Coordinates of N, CA, C and O in Angstrom, one line a residue:
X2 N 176.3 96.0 127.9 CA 176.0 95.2 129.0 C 176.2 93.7 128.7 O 176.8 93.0 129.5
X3 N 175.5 93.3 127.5 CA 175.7 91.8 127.2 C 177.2 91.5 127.0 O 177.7 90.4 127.1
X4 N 177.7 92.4 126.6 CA 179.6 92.2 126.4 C 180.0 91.8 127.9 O 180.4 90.7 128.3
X5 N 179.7 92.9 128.5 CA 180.1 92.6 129.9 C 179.9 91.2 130.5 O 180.9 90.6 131.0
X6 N 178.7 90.6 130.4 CA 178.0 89.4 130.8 C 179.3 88.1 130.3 O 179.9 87.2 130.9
X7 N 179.1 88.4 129.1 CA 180.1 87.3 128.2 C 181.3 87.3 128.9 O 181.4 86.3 129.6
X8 N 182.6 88.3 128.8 CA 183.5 88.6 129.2 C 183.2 87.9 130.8 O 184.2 87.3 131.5
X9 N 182.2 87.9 131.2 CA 182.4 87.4 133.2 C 182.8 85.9 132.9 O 183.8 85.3 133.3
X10 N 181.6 85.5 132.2 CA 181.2 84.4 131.8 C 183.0 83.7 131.2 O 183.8 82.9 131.7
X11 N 183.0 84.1 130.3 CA 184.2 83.3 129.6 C 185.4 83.6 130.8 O 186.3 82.7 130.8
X12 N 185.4 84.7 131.8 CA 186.3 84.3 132.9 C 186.2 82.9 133.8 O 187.0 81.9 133.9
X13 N 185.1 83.2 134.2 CA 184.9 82.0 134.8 C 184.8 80.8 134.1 O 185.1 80.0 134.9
X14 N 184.7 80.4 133.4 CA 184.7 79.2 132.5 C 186.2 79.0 132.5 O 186.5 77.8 132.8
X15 N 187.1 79.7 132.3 CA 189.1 80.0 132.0 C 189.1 79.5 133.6 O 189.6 78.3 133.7
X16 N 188.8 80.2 134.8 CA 189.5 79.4 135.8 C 188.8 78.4 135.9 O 189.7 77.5 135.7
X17 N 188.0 78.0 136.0 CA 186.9 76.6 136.3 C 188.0 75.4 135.7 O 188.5 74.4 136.3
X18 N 188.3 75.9 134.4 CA 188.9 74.7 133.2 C 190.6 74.7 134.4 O 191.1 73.7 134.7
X19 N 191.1 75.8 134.7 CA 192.4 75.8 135.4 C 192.3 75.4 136.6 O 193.0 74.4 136.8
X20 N 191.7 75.6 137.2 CA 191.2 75.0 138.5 C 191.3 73.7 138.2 O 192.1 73.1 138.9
X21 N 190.5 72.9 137.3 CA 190.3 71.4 137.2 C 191.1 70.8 136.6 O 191.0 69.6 136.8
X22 N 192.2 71.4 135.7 CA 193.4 70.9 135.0 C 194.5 70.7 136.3 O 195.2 69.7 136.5
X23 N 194.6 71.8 137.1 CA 195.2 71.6 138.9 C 195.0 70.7 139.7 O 196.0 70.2 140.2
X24 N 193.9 70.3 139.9 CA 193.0 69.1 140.6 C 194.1 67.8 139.9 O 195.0 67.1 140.3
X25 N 193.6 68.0 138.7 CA 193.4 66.2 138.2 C 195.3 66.1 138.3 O 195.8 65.2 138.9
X26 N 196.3 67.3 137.5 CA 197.6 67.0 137.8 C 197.8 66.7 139.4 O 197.8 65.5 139.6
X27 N 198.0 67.2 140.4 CA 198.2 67.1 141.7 C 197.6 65.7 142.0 O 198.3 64.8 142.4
X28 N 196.0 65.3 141.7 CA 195.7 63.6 142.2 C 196.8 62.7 141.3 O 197.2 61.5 141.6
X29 N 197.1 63.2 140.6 CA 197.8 61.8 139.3 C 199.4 61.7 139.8 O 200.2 60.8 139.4
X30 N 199.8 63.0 140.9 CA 200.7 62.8 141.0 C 201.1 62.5 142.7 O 202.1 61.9 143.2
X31 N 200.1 63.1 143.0 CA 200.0 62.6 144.6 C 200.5 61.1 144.9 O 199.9 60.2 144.3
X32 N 201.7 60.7 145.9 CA 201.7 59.3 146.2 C 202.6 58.5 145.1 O 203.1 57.4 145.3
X33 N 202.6 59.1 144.2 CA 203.8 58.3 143.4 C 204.9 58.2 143.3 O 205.5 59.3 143.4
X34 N 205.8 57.0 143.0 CA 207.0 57.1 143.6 C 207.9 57.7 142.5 O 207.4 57.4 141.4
X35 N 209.1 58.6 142.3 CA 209.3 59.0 141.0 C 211.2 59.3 141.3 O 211.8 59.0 142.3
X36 N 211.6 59.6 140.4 CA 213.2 59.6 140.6 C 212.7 61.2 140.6 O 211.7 61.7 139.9
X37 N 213.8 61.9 141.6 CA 214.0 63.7 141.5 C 215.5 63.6 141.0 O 216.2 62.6 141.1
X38 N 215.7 64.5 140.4 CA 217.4 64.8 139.4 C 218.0 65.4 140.9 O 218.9 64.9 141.6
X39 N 217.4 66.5 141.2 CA 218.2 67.2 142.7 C 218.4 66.1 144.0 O 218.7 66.5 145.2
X40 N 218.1 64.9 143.7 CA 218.4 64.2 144.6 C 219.8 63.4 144.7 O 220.4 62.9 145.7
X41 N 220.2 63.5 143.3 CA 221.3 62.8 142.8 C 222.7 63.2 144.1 O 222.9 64.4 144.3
X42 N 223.4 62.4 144.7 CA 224.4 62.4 145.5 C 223.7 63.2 146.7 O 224.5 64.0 147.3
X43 N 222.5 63.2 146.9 CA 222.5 63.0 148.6 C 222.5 61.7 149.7 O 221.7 60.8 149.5
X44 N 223.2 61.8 150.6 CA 222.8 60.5 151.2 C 223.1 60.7 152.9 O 223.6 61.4 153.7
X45 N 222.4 59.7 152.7 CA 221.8 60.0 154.5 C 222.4 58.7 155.2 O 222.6 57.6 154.6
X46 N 222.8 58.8 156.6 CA 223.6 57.8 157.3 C 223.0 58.2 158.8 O 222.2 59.2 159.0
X47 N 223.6 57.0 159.8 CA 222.6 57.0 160.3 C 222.4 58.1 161.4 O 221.3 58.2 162.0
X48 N 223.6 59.0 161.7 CA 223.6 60.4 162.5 C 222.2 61.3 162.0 O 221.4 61.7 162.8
X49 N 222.2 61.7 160.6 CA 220.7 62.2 160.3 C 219.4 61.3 160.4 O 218.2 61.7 160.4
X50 N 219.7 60.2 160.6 CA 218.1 59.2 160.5 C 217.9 58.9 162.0 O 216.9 58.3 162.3
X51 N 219.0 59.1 163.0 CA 218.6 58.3 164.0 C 218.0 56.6 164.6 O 217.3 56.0 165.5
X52 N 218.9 56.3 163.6 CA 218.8 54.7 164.0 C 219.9 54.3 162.1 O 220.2 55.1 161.2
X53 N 220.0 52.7 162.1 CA 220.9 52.5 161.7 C 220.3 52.2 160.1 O 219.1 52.3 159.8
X54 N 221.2 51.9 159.3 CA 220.4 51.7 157.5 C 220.0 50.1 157.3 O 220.5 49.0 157.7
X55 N 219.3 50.3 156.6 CA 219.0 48.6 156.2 C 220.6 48.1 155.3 O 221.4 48.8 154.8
X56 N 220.4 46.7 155.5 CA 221.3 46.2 155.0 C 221.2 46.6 153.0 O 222.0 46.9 152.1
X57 N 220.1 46.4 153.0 CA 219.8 46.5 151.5 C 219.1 47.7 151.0 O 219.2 48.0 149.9
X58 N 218.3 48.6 152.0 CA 217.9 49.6 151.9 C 216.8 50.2 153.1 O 216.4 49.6 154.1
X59 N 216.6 51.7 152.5 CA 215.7 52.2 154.0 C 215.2 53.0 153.3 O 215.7 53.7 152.4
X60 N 213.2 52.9 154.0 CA 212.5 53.1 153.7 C 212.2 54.4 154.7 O 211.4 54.2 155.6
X61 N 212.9 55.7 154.5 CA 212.5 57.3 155.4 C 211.3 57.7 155.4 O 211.0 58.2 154.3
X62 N 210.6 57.8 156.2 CA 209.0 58.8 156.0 C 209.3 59.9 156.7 O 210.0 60.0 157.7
X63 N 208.6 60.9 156.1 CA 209.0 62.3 157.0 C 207.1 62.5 157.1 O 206.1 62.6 156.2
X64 N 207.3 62.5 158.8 CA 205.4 62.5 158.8 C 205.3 64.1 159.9 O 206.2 64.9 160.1
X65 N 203.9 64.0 160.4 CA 203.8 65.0 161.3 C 202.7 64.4 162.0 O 202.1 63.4 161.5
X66 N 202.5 65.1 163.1 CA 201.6 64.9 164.2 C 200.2 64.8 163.6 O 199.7 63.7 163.9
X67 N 199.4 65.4 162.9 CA 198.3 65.3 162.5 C 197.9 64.9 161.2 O 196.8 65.1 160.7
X68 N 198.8 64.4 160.8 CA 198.9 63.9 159.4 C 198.1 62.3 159.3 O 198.7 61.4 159.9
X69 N 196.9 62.1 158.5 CA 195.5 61.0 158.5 C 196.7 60.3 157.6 O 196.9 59.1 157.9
X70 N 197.3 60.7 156.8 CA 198.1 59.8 155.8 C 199.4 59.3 155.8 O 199.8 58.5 154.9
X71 N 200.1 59.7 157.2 CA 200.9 59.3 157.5 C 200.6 57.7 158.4 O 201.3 56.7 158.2
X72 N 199.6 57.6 159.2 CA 199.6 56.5 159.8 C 199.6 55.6 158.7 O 200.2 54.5 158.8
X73 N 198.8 55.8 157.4 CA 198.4 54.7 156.3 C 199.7 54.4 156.0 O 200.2 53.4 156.3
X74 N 200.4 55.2 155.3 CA 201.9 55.4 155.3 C 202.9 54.6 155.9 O 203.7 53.8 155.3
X75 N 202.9 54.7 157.3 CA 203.5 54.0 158.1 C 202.7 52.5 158.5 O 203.2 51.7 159.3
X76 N 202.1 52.4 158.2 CA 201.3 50.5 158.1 C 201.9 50.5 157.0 O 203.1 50.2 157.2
X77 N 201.5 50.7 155.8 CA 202.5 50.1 154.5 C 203.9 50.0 154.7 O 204.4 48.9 155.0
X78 N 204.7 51.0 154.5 CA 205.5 50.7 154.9 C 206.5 49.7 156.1 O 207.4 48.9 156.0
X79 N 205.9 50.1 157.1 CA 206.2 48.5 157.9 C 206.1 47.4 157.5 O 206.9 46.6 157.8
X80 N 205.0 47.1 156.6 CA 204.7 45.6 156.6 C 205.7 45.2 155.4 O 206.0 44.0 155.3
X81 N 206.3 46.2 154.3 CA 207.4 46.1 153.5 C 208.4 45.7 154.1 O 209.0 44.7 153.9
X82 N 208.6 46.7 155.0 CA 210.3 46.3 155.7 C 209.7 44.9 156.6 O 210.7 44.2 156.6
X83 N 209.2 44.6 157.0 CA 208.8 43.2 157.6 C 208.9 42.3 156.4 O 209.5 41.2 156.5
X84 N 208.5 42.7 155.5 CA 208.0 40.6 154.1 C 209.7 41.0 153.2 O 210.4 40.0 152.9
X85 N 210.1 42.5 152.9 CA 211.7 42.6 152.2 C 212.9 42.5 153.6 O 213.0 43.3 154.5
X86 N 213.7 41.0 153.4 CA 214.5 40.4 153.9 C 215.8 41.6 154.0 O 216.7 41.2 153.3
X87 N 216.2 43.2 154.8 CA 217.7 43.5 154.7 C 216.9 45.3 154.5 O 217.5 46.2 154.2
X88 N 215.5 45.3 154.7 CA 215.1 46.5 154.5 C 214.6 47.4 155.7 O 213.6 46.9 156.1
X89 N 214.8 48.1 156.0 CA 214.3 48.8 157.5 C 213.8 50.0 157.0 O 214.2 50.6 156.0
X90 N 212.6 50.4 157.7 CA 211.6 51.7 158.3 C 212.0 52.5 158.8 O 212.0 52.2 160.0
X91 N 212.5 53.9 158.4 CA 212.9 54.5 159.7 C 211.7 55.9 159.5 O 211.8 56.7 158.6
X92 N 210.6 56.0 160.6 CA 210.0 56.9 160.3 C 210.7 58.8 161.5 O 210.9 58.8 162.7
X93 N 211.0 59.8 160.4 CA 211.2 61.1 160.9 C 210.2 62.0 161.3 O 209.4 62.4 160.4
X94 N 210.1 62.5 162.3 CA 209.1 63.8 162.7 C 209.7 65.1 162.2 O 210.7 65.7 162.6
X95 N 208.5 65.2 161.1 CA 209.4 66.6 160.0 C 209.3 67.8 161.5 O 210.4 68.0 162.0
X96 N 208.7 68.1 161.9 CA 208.4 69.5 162.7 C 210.0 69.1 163.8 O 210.5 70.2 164.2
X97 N 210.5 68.1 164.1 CA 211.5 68.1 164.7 C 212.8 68.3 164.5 O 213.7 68.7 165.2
X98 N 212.8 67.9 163.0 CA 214.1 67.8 162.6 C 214.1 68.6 160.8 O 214.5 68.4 159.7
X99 N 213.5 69.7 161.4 CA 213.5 71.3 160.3 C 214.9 71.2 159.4 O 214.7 71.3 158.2
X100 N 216.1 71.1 160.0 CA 217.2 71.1 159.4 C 217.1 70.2 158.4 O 217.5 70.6 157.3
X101 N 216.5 68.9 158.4 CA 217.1 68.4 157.4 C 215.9 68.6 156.3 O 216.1 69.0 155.2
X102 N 214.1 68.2 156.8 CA 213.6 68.9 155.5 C 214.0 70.0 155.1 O 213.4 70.3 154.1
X103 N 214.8 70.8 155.5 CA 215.1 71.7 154.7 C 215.9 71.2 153.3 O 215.7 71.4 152.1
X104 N 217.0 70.6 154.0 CA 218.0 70.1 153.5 C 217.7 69.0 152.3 O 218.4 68.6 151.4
X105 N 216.4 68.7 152.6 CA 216.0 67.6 151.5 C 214.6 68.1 151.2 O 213.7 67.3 151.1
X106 N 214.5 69.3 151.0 CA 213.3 70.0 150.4 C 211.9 69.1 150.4 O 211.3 68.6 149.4
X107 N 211.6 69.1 151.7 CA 210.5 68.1 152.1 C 209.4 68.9 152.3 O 209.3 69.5 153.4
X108 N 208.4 69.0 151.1 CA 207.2 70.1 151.0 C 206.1 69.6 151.8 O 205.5 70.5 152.3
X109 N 205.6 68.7 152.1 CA 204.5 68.1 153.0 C 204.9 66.6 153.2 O 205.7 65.9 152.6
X110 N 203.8 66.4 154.4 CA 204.3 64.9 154.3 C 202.8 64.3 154.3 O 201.8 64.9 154.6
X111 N 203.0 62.9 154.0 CA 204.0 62.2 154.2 C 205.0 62.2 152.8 O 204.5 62.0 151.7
X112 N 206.3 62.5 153.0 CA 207.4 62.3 152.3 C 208.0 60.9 152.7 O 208.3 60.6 153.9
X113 N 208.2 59.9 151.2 CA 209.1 58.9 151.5 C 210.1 59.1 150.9 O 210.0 59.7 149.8
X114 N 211.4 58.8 151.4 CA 212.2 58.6 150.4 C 213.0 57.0 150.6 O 213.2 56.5 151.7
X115 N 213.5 56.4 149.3 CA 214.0 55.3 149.6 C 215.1 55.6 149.3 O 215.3 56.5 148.5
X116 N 216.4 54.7 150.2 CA 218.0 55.1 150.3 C 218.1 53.3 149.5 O 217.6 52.2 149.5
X117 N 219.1 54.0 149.0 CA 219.6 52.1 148.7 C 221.1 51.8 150.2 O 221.5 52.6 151.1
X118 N 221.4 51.0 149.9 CA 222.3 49.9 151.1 C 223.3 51.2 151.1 O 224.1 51.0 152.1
X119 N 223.7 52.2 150.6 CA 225.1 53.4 151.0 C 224.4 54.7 151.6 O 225.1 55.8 151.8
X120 N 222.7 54.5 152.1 CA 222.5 55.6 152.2 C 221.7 57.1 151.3 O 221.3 58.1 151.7
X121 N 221.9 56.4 149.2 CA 222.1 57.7 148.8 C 219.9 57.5 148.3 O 219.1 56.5 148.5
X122 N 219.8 58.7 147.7 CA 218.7 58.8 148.0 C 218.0 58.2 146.0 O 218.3 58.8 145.0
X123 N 217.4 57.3 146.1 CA 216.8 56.9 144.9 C 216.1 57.1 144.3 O 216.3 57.3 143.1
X124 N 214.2 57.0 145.0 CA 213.0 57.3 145.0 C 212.9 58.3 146.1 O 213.6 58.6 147.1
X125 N 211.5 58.9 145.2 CA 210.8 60.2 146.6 C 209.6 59.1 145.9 O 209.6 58.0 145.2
X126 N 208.7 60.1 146.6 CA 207.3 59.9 147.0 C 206.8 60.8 148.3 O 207.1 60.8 149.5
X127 N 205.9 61.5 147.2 CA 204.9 62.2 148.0 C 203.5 62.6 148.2 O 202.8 63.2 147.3
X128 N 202.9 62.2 149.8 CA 201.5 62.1 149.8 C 201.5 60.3 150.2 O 202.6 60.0 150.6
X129 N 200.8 59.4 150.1 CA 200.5 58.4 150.3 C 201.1 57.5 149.4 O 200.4 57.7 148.4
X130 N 202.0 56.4 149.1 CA 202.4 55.9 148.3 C 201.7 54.8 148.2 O 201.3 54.3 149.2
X131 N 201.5 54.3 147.2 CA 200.7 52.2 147.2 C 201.6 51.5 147.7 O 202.6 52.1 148.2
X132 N 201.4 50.3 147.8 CA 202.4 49.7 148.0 C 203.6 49.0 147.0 O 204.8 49.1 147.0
X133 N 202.4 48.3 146.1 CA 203.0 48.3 144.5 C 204.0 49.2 144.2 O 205.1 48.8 143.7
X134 N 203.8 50.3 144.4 CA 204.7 51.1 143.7 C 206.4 51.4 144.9 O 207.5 51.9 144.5
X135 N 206.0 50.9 146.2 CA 207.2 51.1 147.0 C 208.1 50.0 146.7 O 209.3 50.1 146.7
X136 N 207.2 48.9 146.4 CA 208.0 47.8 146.2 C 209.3 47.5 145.3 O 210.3 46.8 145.4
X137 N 208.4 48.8 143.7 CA 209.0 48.8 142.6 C 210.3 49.5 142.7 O 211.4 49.4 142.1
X138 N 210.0 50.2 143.8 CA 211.3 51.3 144.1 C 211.9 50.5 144.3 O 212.9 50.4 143.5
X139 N 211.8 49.5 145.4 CA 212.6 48.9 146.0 C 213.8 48.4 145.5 O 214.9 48.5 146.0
X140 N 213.1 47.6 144.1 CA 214.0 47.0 143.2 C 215.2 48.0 142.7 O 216.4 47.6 142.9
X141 N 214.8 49.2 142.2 CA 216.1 50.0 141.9 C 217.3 49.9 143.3 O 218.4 49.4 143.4
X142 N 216.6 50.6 144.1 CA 217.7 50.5 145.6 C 218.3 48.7 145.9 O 219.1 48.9 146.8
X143 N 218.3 47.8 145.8 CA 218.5 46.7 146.4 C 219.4 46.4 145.2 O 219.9 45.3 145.1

């Protein structure tokens, strides 16, 4: 019986520790901007984005209707493409345009992704980005 007890016990203890090694990866990565390898030569123009590219670059959000982090999302990002001189916002409604999150493997949103001035895709970011860190993007695209 006391075996039994132990054995529960050291189960739960195993997922508790997995459970919280889950948590803390997912917050650490949530929102950060990062280069994807599978992104390399995609690029987007303005027939998929519906409106035209920045001269220097464009800042894509793929949001949804009830998404609390998309509006933060979209304040940040605006006020970027407003103070970077040649940079435009173009925000997508994932639930509308299925075809292309598909096509750009867009797992929740808010998804950003930054294009540089030809369209191709540079930075992701997913979940809430800082701003700091959009900015940093920026520099690679421009």
């Amino acid at each position: 019986m006391l075996v039994l007890k132990m054995t529960g016990l050291v189960v739960c203890l195993a997922v508790l520790a997995a459970a919280s090694a889950y948590g803390v990866l997912h917050k650490r990565r949530n929102g950060r901007v990062r280069v994807r390898g599978r992104d390399d030569g995609k690029r987007l123009g303005a027939a998929e984005l519906g409106g035209e590219l920045g001269e220097r670059a464009t800042l894509v959000q793929f949001s949804s209707a009830f998404c609390a982090p998309c509006r933060a999302t979209r304040r940040v990002l605006g006020e970027i493409a407003g103070m970077v001189p040649g940079v435009t916002h173009v925000e997508i409604d994932a639930e509308a345009r299925l075809d292309l999150v598909r096509a750009l493997e867009i797992l929740k949103t808010p998804t950003v992704l930054v294009l540089d001035a030809d369209g191709r895709v540079v930075r992701r970011a997913t979940g809430q980005p800082r701003k700091a860190d959009v900015i940093a993007a920026l520099g690679e695209a421009v």
